[in-house]
Coordinates of C-alpha atoms (C1' of nucleotides) in Angstrom, one line a residue:
Chain A
M91 CA -110.3 -13.5 -35.2
L92 CA -108.9 -14.7 -31.9
K93 CA -107.2 -17.4 -33.8
A94 CA -104.8 -14.9 -35.4
Q95 CA -104.0 -13.1 -32.2
F96 CA -103.1 -16.2 -30.3
D97 CA -99.6 -17.4 -30.1
H98 CA -99.9 -21.2 -30.0
T99 CA -96.4 -22.0 -29.3
N100 CA -96.0 -19.8 -26.3
C101 CA -99.3 -19.8 -24.6
S102 CA -98.6 -19.2 -20.9
D103 CA -102.2 -18.6 -20.0
C104 CA -102.8 -22.2 -19.4
P105 CA -100.5 -25.1 -20.3
I106 CA -103.3 -27.4 -21.3
R107 CA -104.4 -24.9 -23.9
H108 CA -101.0 -24.9 -25.3
R109 CA -100.2 -28.5 -25.1
A110 CA -103.5 -30.3 -25.6
V111 CA -106.3 -27.9 -26.6
C112 CA -104.7 -25.0 -28.3
A113 CA -102.5 -26.7 -30.8
H114 CA -104.7 -25.4 -33.7
C115 CA -107.4 -23.8 -31.7
D116 CA -110.5 -21.9 -32.9
A117 CA -112.2 -19.0 -31.3
D118 CA -115.3 -20.9 -30.4
E119 CA -113.3 -23.6 -28.6
L120 CA -111.6 -21.0 -26.4
E121 CA -115.0 -19.5 -25.5
E122 CA -116.4 -22.9 -24.8
L123 CA -113.5 -23.6 -22.5
E124 CA -114.0 -20.6 -20.3
G125 CA -117.0 -22.2 -18.6
I126 CA -115.3 -25.5 -17.7
K127 CA -111.9 -24.3 -16.6
Y128 CA -110.7 -23.5 -13.1
Y129 CA -107.5 -23.3 -11.1
R130 CA -106.6 -25.2 -8.0
T131 CA -103.7 -24.8 -5.7
F132 CA -102.1 -27.3 -3.3
E133 CA -99.5 -27.2 -0.6
A134 CA -96.5 -29.5 -0.7
G135 CA -97.4 -32.9 0.7
Q136 CA -101.1 -32.5 0.0
T137 CA -103.0 -35.3 -1.7
I138 CA -104.7 -34.3 -4.8
I139 CA -106.6 -37.5 -5.3
W140 CA -106.5 -41.0 -3.8
S141 CA -106.3 -44.1 -5.9
G142 CA -109.9 -45.4 -6.5
D143 CA -111.6 -42.1 -5.9
Q144 CA -114.0 -40.6 -8.4
M145 CA -112.1 -38.2 -10.6
N146 CA -114.3 -35.6 -12.2
F147 CA -111.6 -33.5 -13.8
V148 CA -108.7 -33.5 -16.1
G149 CA -106.0 -30.9 -16.1
S150 CA -102.4 -30.0 -16.3
V151 CA -99.7 -28.7 -14.0
V152 CA -99.1 -25.0 -14.2
S153 CA -96.3 -24.8 -11.6
G154 CA -94.8 -27.1 -9.0
I155 CA -94.4 -30.9 -9.1
A156 CA -96.9 -33.6 -8.6
S157 CA -96.3 -37.4 -8.4
L158 CA -98.2 -40.5 -9.2
T159 CA -97.8 -43.1 -6.6
Q160 CA -98.9 -46.7 -6.1
T161 CA -98.9 -48.3 -2.6
M162 CA -99.1 -51.9 -1.6
E163 CA -101.1 -53.0 1.5
D164 CA -97.9 -53.4 3.6
G165 CA -96.8 -49.8 2.8
R166 CA -94.3 -50.4 0.1
T167 CA -94.7 -47.5 -2.4
Q168 CA -93.5 -46.9 -5.9
M169 CA -93.8 -43.6 -7.7
V170 CA -94.9 -44.3 -11.2
G171 CA -94.8 -40.8 -12.7
L172 CA -93.5 -37.4 -12.1
L173 CA -95.6 -34.5 -13.3
L174 CA -93.7 -31.3 -14.2
P175 CA -95.2 -28.1 -15.4
S176 CA -97.3 -28.6 -18.6
D177 CA -97.8 -32.3 -17.9
F178 CA -101.3 -33.6 -18.2
V179 CA -103.3 -35.4 -15.5
G180 CA -106.3 -37.6 -15.9
R181 CA -107.8 -40.0 -18.3
P182 CA -110.8 -39.1 -20.5
G183 CA -113.1 -42.1 -20.4
R184 CA -112.1 -43.3 -16.9
E185 CA -114.2 -42.9 -13.9
T186 CA -111.7 -43.4 -11.1
A187 CA -108.1 -42.5 -10.4
P188 CA -105.7 -45.5 -10.9
Y189 CA -103.1 -44.2 -8.5
D190 CA -102.6 -41.6 -5.7
V191 CA -101.7 -38.1 -7.0
L192 CA -99.7 -36.1 -4.6
A193 CA -98.3 -32.5 -4.6
T194 CA -94.6 -32.9 -4.1
T195 CA -94.0 -29.2 -3.9
D196 CA -96.5 -26.3 -3.8
L197 CA -98.6 -26.8 -6.8
V198 CA -100.9 -24.9 -9.2
M199 CA -103.1 -26.9 -11.5
C200 CA -105.3 -25.9 -14.3
C201 CA -108.4 -28.2 -14.3
F202 CA -111.3 -28.8 -16.6
R203 CA -114.5 -30.5 -15.6
K204 CA -114.3 -33.9 -17.2
K205 CA -117.7 -34.3 -18.8
P206 CA -117.5 -31.0 -20.8
F207 CA -113.9 -31.7 -21.6
E208 CA -114.8 -35.1 -23.1
A209 CA -117.6 -33.5 -25.1
L210 CA -115.2 -30.9 -26.4
M211 CA -112.7 -33.7 -27.3
G212 CA -115.4 -35.5 -29.2
S213 CA -116.2 -32.5 -31.3
T214 CA -112.7 -31.2 -31.9
P215 CA -110.5 -34.0 -33.3
H216 CA -107.2 -32.4 -32.8
I217 CA -107.6 -32.4 -29.0
A218 CA -107.9 -36.2 -29.0
H219 CA -105.0 -36.3 -31.4
R220 CA -102.8 -34.1 -29.2
L221 CA -103.7 -36.1 -26.1
L222 CA -102.7 -39.3 -28.0
Q223 CA -99.3 -37.8 -28.7
M224 CA -98.9 -36.8 -25.1
T225 CA -100.0 -40.2 -23.8
L226 CA -97.5 -41.9 -26.2
D227 CA -94.8 -39.7 -24.8
E228 CA -95.8 -40.7 -21.3
L229 CA -95.8 -44.3 -22.3
D230 CA -92.3 -44.0 -23.7
A231 CA -91.1 -42.3 -20.5
A232 CA -92.7 -45.1 -18.4
R233 CA -91.0 -47.8 -20.4
E234 CA -87.7 -46.0 -20.3
W235 CA -88.2 -46.0 -16.5
M236 CA -88.9 -49.7 -16.5
L237 CA -85.3 -50.3 -17.7
V238 CA -84.0 -48.1 -14.9
L239 CA -86.0 -50.0 -12.3
G240 CA -85.4 -53.4 -13.6
R241 CA -81.7 -53.4 -14.6
K242 CA -79.8 -50.4 -13.3
T243 CA -77.6 -50.3 -10.2
A244 CA -78.4 -47.9 -7.3
R245 CA -75.7 -45.5 -8.6
E246 CA -77.0 -45.6 -12.2
K247 CA -80.5 -45.0 -10.9
I248 CA -79.5 -41.9 -9.1
A249 CA -77.5 -40.7 -12.1
S250 CA -80.5 -41.4 -14.3
L251 CA -82.9 -39.4 -12.1
L252 CA -80.5 -36.4 -11.9
S253 CA -80.0 -36.6 -15.6
I254 CA -83.8 -36.5 -16.3
I255 CA -84.4 -33.6 -13.9
A256 CA -81.4 -31.7 -15.2
R257 CA -82.5 -32.1 -18.8
R258 CA -86.1 -31.3 -18.1
D259 CA -85.4 -28.5 -15.8
A260 CA -82.8 -26.8 -17.9
S261 CA -84.8 -27.5 -21.1
I262 CA -81.8 -28.8 -22.9
A263 CA -81.8 -31.3 -25.8
P264 CA -80.9 -34.9 -25.1
K265 CA -77.4 -34.4 -26.6
A266 CA -75.2 -33.2 -23.9
K267 CA -74.2 -29.6 -24.1
P268 CA -70.9 -28.6 -22.5
G269 CA -70.9 -26.3 -19.5
P270 CA -72.3 -26.7 -16.1
I271 CA -76.0 -27.1 -15.4
V272 CA -77.5 -25.8 -12.1
F273 CA -80.9 -26.7 -10.6
D274 CA -82.7 -27.3 -7.3
L275 CA -83.7 -30.9 -6.5
P276 CA -87.5 -30.8 -6.1
L277 CA -87.6 -34.1 -4.3
T278 CA -86.7 -35.3 -0.8
R279 CA -84.4 -38.3 -0.5
E280 CA -87.4 -40.4 0.4
A281 CA -89.3 -39.3 -2.8
M282 CA -86.2 -40.1 -4.8
A283 CA -86.1 -43.5 -3.2
D284 CA -89.8 -44.1 -4.0
Y285 CA -89.2 -43.2 -7.6
L286 CA -86.1 -45.3 -8.0
G287 CA -87.2 -48.4 -6.1
L288 CA -84.5 -47.9 -3.4
T289 CA -84.4 -47.0 0.3
L290 CA -83.6 -43.4 1.3
E291 CA -80.4 -44.5 3.0
T292 CA -79.1 -45.9 -0.3
V293 CA -80.1 -42.7 -2.1
S294 CA -78.2 -40.7 0.5
R295 CA -75.1 -42.8 0.2
Q296 CA -75.1 -42.8 -3.6
V297 CA -75.6 -39.0 -3.8
S298 CA -72.7 -38.6 -1.4
A299 CA -70.6 -40.9 -3.5
L300 CA -71.3 -39.0 -6.7
K301 CA -70.5 -35.8 -4.9
K302 CA -67.2 -37.1 -3.4
E303 CA -66.2 -38.2 -6.9
G304 CA -67.0 -34.8 -8.5
V305 CA -69.8 -36.1 -10.8
I306 CA -72.1 -33.6 -9.1
E307 CA -71.6 -30.6 -6.7
L308 CA -73.9 -30.0 -3.8
E309 CA -74.6 -26.8 -2.0
G310 CA -76.8 -27.6 0.9
K311 CA -78.9 -30.7 0.3
R312 CA -80.8 -29.7 -2.7
H313 CA -78.9 -27.3 -4.9
V314 CA -77.1 -29.3 -7.5
T315 CA -74.5 -28.3 -10.0
I316 CA -73.5 -30.7 -12.8
P317 CA -70.1 -29.7 -14.1
D318 CA -70.2 -32.2 -17.0
M319 CA -73.5 -33.5 -18.2
R320 CA -71.7 -36.0 -20.5
R321 CA -70.1 -37.7 -17.5
L322 CA -73.4 -37.8 -15.6
M323 CA -75.1 -39.5 -18.5
D324 CA -72.2 -42.0 -18.7
E325 CA -72.8 -42.8 -15.0
A326 CA -76.5 -43.3 -15.8
G327 CA -75.6 -45.9 -18.5
D328 CA -77.8 -44.1 -21.0
D329 CA -77.1 -44.6 -24.7
S330 CA -75.3 -41.7 -26.2
D331 CA -78.3 -40.5 -28.0
G332 CA -81.1 -41.7 -25.6
G333 CA -84.2 -39.6 -26.0
F334 CA -85.5 -39.4 -22.4
L335 CA -88.9 -37.9 -22.3
I336 CA -90.4 -37.7 -18.9
Chain B
M67 CA -124.7 -51.6 -46.0
L68 CA -121.6 -53.4 -44.8
K69 CA -122.1 -51.5 -41.5
A70 CA -125.1 -53.6 -40.6
Q71 CA -123.6 -57.0 -41.5
F72 CA -120.4 -56.4 -39.4
D73 CA -120.3 -57.6 -35.9
H74 CA -118.1 -55.0 -34.2
T75 CA -117.7 -56.8 -30.9
N76 CA -116.5 -60.1 -32.4
C77 CA -114.6 -59.2 -35.5
S78 CA -112.0 -62.0 -35.9
D79 CA -110.9 -60.9 -39.4
C80 CA -108.4 -58.4 -38.0
P81 CA -107.9 -57.3 -34.5
I82 CA -107.1 -53.7 -35.3
R83 CA -110.4 -53.4 -37.0
H84 CA -112.1 -54.6 -34.0
R85 CA -110.1 -52.7 -31.4
A86 CA -109.1 -49.5 -33.1
V87 CA -110.7 -49.0 -36.4
C88 CA -113.9 -50.8 -36.3
A89 CA -115.5 -49.6 -33.1
H90 CA -118.1 -47.6 -35.0
C91 CA -117.0 -48.3 -38.5
D92 CA -118.5 -47.2 -41.8
A93 CA -118.5 -49.1 -45.1
D94 CA -116.2 -46.6 -46.8
E95 CA -113.6 -46.9 -44.0
L96 CA -113.5 -50.6 -44.5
E97 CA -113.0 -50.2 -48.2
E98 CA -110.4 -47.7 -47.7
L99 CA -108.5 -50.0 -45.5
E100 CA -108.3 -52.8 -48.0
G101 CA -105.6 -51.0 -49.9
I102 CA -103.3 -50.4 -46.9
K103 CA -103.6 -53.5 -45.0
Y104 CA -101.3 -56.6 -45.2
Y105 CA -100.4 -59.6 -43.0
R106 CA -96.9 -60.6 -41.9
T107 CA -95.7 -63.8 -40.2
F108 CA -92.7 -64.2 -38.0
E109 CA -90.9 -67.2 -36.5
A110 CA -90.2 -67.5 -32.8
G111 CA -87.1 -65.5 -32.0
Q112 CA -87.2 -63.3 -35.1
T113 CA -86.7 -59.6 -34.7
I114 CA -89.6 -57.6 -36.1
I115 CA -87.9 -54.2 -35.8
W116 CA -84.8 -52.8 -34.1
S117 CA -84.8 -49.8 -31.9
G118 CA -84.0 -46.7 -33.9
D119 CA -85.1 -48.3 -37.2
Q120 CA -87.5 -46.6 -39.5
M121 CA -91.0 -47.9 -38.8
N122 CA -93.3 -47.4 -41.7
F123 CA -96.2 -49.4 -40.4
V124 CA -98.6 -49.8 -37.4
G125 CA -100.5 -53.0 -36.7
S126 CA -101.7 -55.4 -34.2
V127 CA -101.0 -59.0 -33.1
V128 CA -103.3 -61.6 -34.6
S129 CA -101.8 -64.7 -33.0
G130 CA -98.7 -65.4 -31.0
I131 CA -96.7 -63.2 -28.7
A132 CA -94.3 -60.3 -29.3
S133 CA -92.2 -58.4 -26.8
L134 CA -90.8 -54.9 -26.6
T135 CA -87.3 -54.9 -25.3
Q136 CA -84.7 -52.3 -24.3
T137 CA -81.0 -53.1 -24.2
M138 CA -78.1 -51.3 -22.6
E139 CA -74.7 -51.2 -24.3
D140 CA -73.3 -53.8 -21.9
G141 CA -76.1 -56.3 -22.8
R142 CA -78.4 -55.9 -19.9
T143 CA -81.9 -56.1 -21.3
Q144 CA -85.4 -55.2 -19.9
M145 CA -88.6 -56.3 -21.5
V146 CA -90.9 -53.3 -21.4
G147 CA -94.0 -54.7 -22.9
L148 CA -95.7 -58.0 -23.8
L149 CA -97.9 -58.0 -26.8
L150 CA -100.7 -60.5 -26.8
P151 CA -103.2 -61.1 -29.6
S152 CA -105.2 -57.9 -30.3
D153 CA -102.5 -55.6 -28.9
F154 CA -101.5 -52.7 -31.0
V155 CA -97.9 -51.9 -32.2
G156 CA -96.6 -48.6 -33.4
R157 CA -97.0 -44.9 -32.8
P158 CA -98.8 -42.7 -35.2
G159 CA -96.7 -39.6 -35.6
R160 CA -93.3 -41.3 -34.8
E161 CA -90.7 -42.0 -37.4
T162 CA -88.5 -44.6 -35.6
A163 CA -89.1 -47.5 -33.2
P164 CA -88.2 -46.7 -29.6
Y165 CA -87.4 -50.3 -28.7
D166 CA -86.7 -53.7 -30.2
V167 CA -89.8 -55.6 -31.1
L168 CA -89.2 -59.4 -31.1
A169 CA -91.4 -62.4 -31.9
T170 CA -91.4 -64.5 -28.7
T171 CA -93.4 -67.2 -30.3
D172 CA -94.5 -67.8 -33.9
L173 CA -96.4 -64.7 -34.7
V174 CA -99.0 -63.3 -37.2
M175 CA -99.4 -59.5 -37.4
C176 CA -101.9 -57.5 -39.2
C177 CA -100.2 -54.3 -40.5
F178 CA -101.2 -51.1 -42.0
R179 CA -98.9 -48.8 -43.9
K180 CA -98.3 -45.8 -41.6
K181 CA -98.9 -42.8 -43.9
P182 CA -102.4 -43.9 -45.1
F183 CA -103.3 -45.1 -41.6
E184 CA -102.5 -41.6 -40.2
A185 CA -104.5 -40.0 -42.9
L186 CA -107.4 -42.3 -42.1
M187 CA -107.0 -41.4 -38.4
G188 CA -107.1 -37.8 -39.2
S189 CA -110.4 -38.1 -41.1
T190 CA -112.1 -40.5 -38.8
P191 CA -112.1 -39.2 -35.2
H192 CA -113.1 -42.4 -33.5
I193 CA -109.9 -44.1 -34.6
A194 CA -107.8 -41.5 -32.7
H195 CA -110.2 -41.9 -29.8
R196 CA -109.9 -45.6 -29.8
L197 CA -106.2 -45.5 -30.0
L198 CA -106.1 -43.0 -27.1
Q199 CA -108.0 -45.5 -24.9
M200 CA -105.7 -48.3 -25.9
T201 CA -102.7 -46.2 -25.2
L202 CA -104.0 -45.2 -21.8
D203 CA -104.5 -48.9 -21.0
E204 CA -101.0 -49.6 -22.0
L205 CA -99.8 -46.8 -19.8
D206 CA -101.7 -48.2 -16.9
A207 CA -100.2 -51.6 -17.5
A208 CA -96.7 -50.1 -17.7
R209 CA -97.1 -48.2 -14.5
E210 CA -98.5 -51.2 -12.8
W211 CA -95.4 -53.0 -13.9
M212 CA -93.2 -50.3 -12.4
L213 CA -94.5 -51.3 -9.0
V214 CA -93.6 -54.9 -9.7
L215 CA -90.1 -54.0 -10.9
G216 CA -89.4 -51.5 -8.2
R217 CA -90.8 -53.0 -5.0
K218 CA -91.7 -56.6 -5.3
T219 CA -89.6 -59.6 -4.2
A220 CA -88.5 -62.2 -6.7
R221 CA -91.3 -64.5 -5.5
E222 CA -93.9 -61.8 -5.9
K223 CA -92.6 -60.9 -9.3
I224 CA -93.0 -64.5 -10.6
A225 CA -96.5 -64.7 -9.0
S226 CA -97.4 -61.4 -10.6
L227 CA -96.3 -62.6 -14.1
L228 CA -98.1 -65.9 -13.8
S229 CA -101.2 -64.0 -12.6
I230 CA -101.2 -61.7 -15.5
I231 CA -100.7 -64.4 -18.1
A232 CA -103.3 -66.6 -16.4
R233 CA -105.9 -63.8 -16.4
R234 CA -105.2 -62.7 -19.9
D235 CA -104.9 -66.1 -21.3
A236 CA -108.0 -67.4 -19.6
S237 CA -109.8 -64.2 -20.3
I238 CA -111.2 -64.0 -16.8
A239 CA -112.1 -61.0 -14.8
P240 CA -109.7 -59.4 -12.2
K241 CA -111.8 -60.9 -9.4
A242 CA -110.6 -64.4 -8.8
K243 CA -112.9 -67.1 -9.8
P244 CA -112.7 -70.4 -8.0
G245 CA -111.6 -73.5 -9.9
P246 CA -108.3 -74.4 -11.6
I247 CA -106.8 -72.4 -14.5
V248 CA -104.6 -74.1 -17.1
F249 CA -102.3 -72.6 -19.6
D250 CA -99.0 -72.9 -21.4
L251 CA -96.3 -70.5 -20.5
P252 CA -95.4 -68.7 -23.7
L253 CA -92.0 -67.5 -22.3
T254 CA -88.7 -69.1 -21.7
R255 CA -87.2 -68.7 -18.2
E256 CA -84.8 -66.1 -19.7
A257 CA -87.6 -64.1 -21.2
M258 CA -89.4 -64.2 -17.9
A259 CA -86.2 -63.0 -16.2
D260 CA -85.9 -60.1 -18.7
Y261 CA -89.5 -59.1 -18.1
L262 CA -89.1 -59.3 -14.3
G263 CA -85.7 -57.7 -13.9
L264 CA -84.2 -61.0 -12.5
T265 CA -81.7 -63.6 -13.6
L266 CA -83.0 -66.8 -15.2
E267 CA -81.6 -68.8 -12.3
T268 CA -83.7 -66.9 -9.8
V269 CA -86.7 -67.4 -12.0
S270 CA -86.1 -71.1 -12.1
R271 CA -85.6 -71.3 -8.3
Q272 CA -88.8 -69.3 -7.6
V273 CA -90.9 -71.3 -10.0
S274 CA -89.6 -74.5 -8.4
A275 CA -90.4 -73.1 -4.9
L276 CA -94.0 -72.2 -5.9
K277 CA -94.4 -75.6 -7.4
K278 CA -93.1 -77.4 -4.3
E279 CA -95.5 -75.4 -2.1
G280 CA -98.4 -76.2 -4.4
V281 CA -99.2 -72.7 -5.5
I282 CA -98.8 -73.9 -9.0
E283 CA -98.6 -77.3 -10.7
L284 CA -96.2 -78.0 -13.5
E285 CA -96.3 -80.6 -16.2
G286 CA -93.1 -80.5 -18.1
K287 CA -91.6 -77.0 -18.0
R288 CA -94.3 -75.0 -19.6
H289 CA -97.7 -76.4 -18.9
V290 CA -99.0 -74.7 -15.8
T291 CA -102.1 -75.4 -13.6
I292 CA -103.2 -72.9 -11.0
P293 CA -105.4 -74.7 -8.5
D294 CA -106.3 -71.6 -6.6
M295 CA -106.1 -68.2 -8.4
R296 CA -106.9 -66.4 -5.1
R297 CA -103.7 -67.9 -3.5
L298 CA -101.5 -67.0 -6.5
M299 CA -102.8 -63.4 -6.3
D300 CA -102.0 -63.3 -2.6
E301 CA -98.4 -64.4 -3.4
A302 CA -98.2 -61.6 -6.0
G303 CA -99.1 -59.1 -3.3
D304 CA -101.8 -57.6 -5.5
D305 CA -104.6 -55.6 -4.0
S306 CA -107.7 -57.7 -3.8
D307 CA -109.4 -55.8 -6.7
G308 CA -106.3 -54.8 -8.7
G309 CA -107.3 -54.3 -12.3
F310 CA -104.2 -55.6 -14.2
L311 CA -104.4 -54.8 -17.8
I312 CA -101.4 -55.8 -19.8
Chain C
dG97 C1' -77.8 -94.2 -32.3
dC98 C1' -74.9 -90.6 -31.0
dT99 C1' -73.6 -86.1 -30.5
dT100 C1' -74.9 -81.4 -30.1
dT101 C1' -77.6 -77.9 -28.6
dC102 C1' -81.0 -75.7 -26.1
dA103 C1' -83.7 -74.9 -22.0
dC104 C1' -83.8 -75.7 -17.5
dT105 C1' -82.3 -77.0 -12.6
dT106 C1' -79.6 -77.0 -8.5
dG107 C1' -75.7 -75.9 -5.6
dA108 C1' -72.0 -72.9 -3.5
dT109 C1' -70.4 -68.5 -2.9
dC110 C1' -70.4 -63.5 -3.2
dT111 C1' -72.1 -58.8 -3.3
dC112 C1' -75.0 -54.9 -3.5
dA113 C1' -78.5 -52.8 -1.4
dG114 C1' -81.7 -53.3 2.7
dT115 C1' -82.2 -53.0 7.7
dC116 C1' -81.3 -51.3 12.1
dA117 C1' -79.3 -47.7 14.7
dA118 C1' -77.3 -43.4 16.0
dG119 C1' -76.2 -38.8 15.2
dG120 C1' -76.2 -34.3 12.6
dT121 C1' -78.6 -30.2 10.3
dT122 C1' -82.1 -27.3 9.0
dT123 C1' -86.6 -25.5 9.6
dC124 C1' -90.5 -24.2 12.1
dG125 C1' -93.4 -23.0 15.9
dT126 C1' -93.7 -20.8 20.2
Chain D
dA34 C1' -83.7 -18.3 21.9
dC35 C1' -85.2 -23.0 22.6
dG36 C1' -87.2 -27.3 21.6
dA37 C1' -89.4 -30.3 18.3
dA38 C1' -89.8 -32.2 14.1
dA39 C1' -88.3 -33.0 9.4
dC40 C1' -84.8 -34.3 6.7
dC41 C1' -80.4 -36.1 5.9
dT42 C1' -75.9 -38.7 6.7
dT43 C1' -73.1 -42.5 8.2
dG44 C1' -71.8 -46.9 10.3
dA45 C1' -72.3 -52.0 11.2
dC46 C1' -74.5 -56.0 10.0
dT47 C1' -77.7 -59.0 7.2
dG48 C1' -79.8 -61.2 3.5
dA49 C1' -82.1 -61.6 -1.1
dG50 C1' -80.7 -62.3 -5.4
dA51 C1' -76.5 -62.3 -8.6
dT52 C1' -72.8 -64.9 -10.1
dC53 C1' -70.2 -68.9 -11.1
dA54 C1' -70.3 -73.6 -12.0
dA55 C1' -71.9 -78.3 -12.7
dG56 C1' -75.3 -81.2 -14.3
dT57 C1' -80.0 -83.0 -16.2
dG58 C1' -83.4 -83.9 -19.9
dA59 C1' -85.5 -83.4 -24.2
dA60 C1' -85.4 -82.2 -28.9
dA61 C1' -82.7 -81.6 -33.3
dG62 C1' -79.1 -82.7 -36.6
dC63 C1' -76.2 -86.0 -38.8

DNA sequence: GCTTTCACTTGATCTCAGTCAAGGTTTCGT
DNA sequence: ACGAAACCTTGACTGAGATCAAGTGAAAGC
């Protein structure tokens, strides 16, 4: 029984198995998957798919970071989602991609051909169920971000973004733990600006300000140390127990 | 066979039946539902549930409009969703509400007790499937709105909102049809401001400007006529074929 | 009928972030 | 090692939208 040998909570073979497919998997599912699964790699800056294009796969991020971006005719762009390892890409039941998907860093994705995946989803209820949970998480994250975009100041926006990346990257709970947190910013100033609805100049200025005031420490341009997570979260204006999800 | 008598595409009895439960319903499902379903009515301005509260139901809007709102400690608020008739409220698998839900107008909701609904969802795959589709639609709408909040000017924001309400209210396709569209604004200037990430004064000024320039016509403060939908959509900066969903 | 309240409008002023511009640093290719 | 190209920083100025303030009009309460 493959079922018994498989550690569902720590499946590193393929994130989608762990997060969407494998939650309570059966041996025959796993076998069925073998035929429809494949890996793709992308270089930083590469476009994975353009908005409006036919999208014949779903998948999830194995390593690296991808972004979902919307662009207006005049070139204004807004990042609408950040895909970190284990995040899911694609919509069962949709023909075309609703936004551009870009590799922000070098990226490995684990993909499934869409038709067979949908068939598998139809025959194995817990996959649809798991996808529903993941989509609800994404929806919460998107709505949390609407508050950031609509009501926060530039400084609060930067603090919010750093806060999210720090928590996600360091895999810590929403409640602030004491002690410094260290990580590398996976985004350029321009990508940060696109995510935050700011210009890159404003991002640069606010990062510098946070650094000067000791809220963050910078080594080079990307290596960040957060001496006091509590303080960063105060700067972000988050509720004390806000459950960010992204 | 109830199945045969039931018109799935035009079920006005209860939107959730139509949109989530009833898509391919069976007689026994319908019977099972009777025991867990109930209606609730709210007055305009009433709070349906506070963020963080226990939420022991899911449901959908029958008539009226509800809003999902997030508030910061200092009182800044951002509306993160607008629930029009047939929209779904609640998250299977979540204990507490992630935002405030408010009745914007007088409201009737059709609710289901959460536990039995989840059980029903577990035993009838197409419900989970239907909910997934609806949640993906909501996610698209939320991300579309992130572009509005992050990158559009005040004037474009107003035009975008009017455009959404007009399309949704008049149930027309994304492609602009010629001929005037008439509807009543279901939101106060303040609610519009909260949705758009603006102040109510700015909303008022921009509405006046659009009126003065003939993009919209106003009778009183709420009754809106859009003589040329194409022109409004241009003001909103939408792509020609943008598929707004909200 | 008169006040009160609520929703909205309009004006004057201020400010935060955008724009334009110049210069610095790091990385990469040759 | 050198030059080019990204990427980032900083400064000066501008402007869209916020803030503060006053006033209008319609509906609700007494």
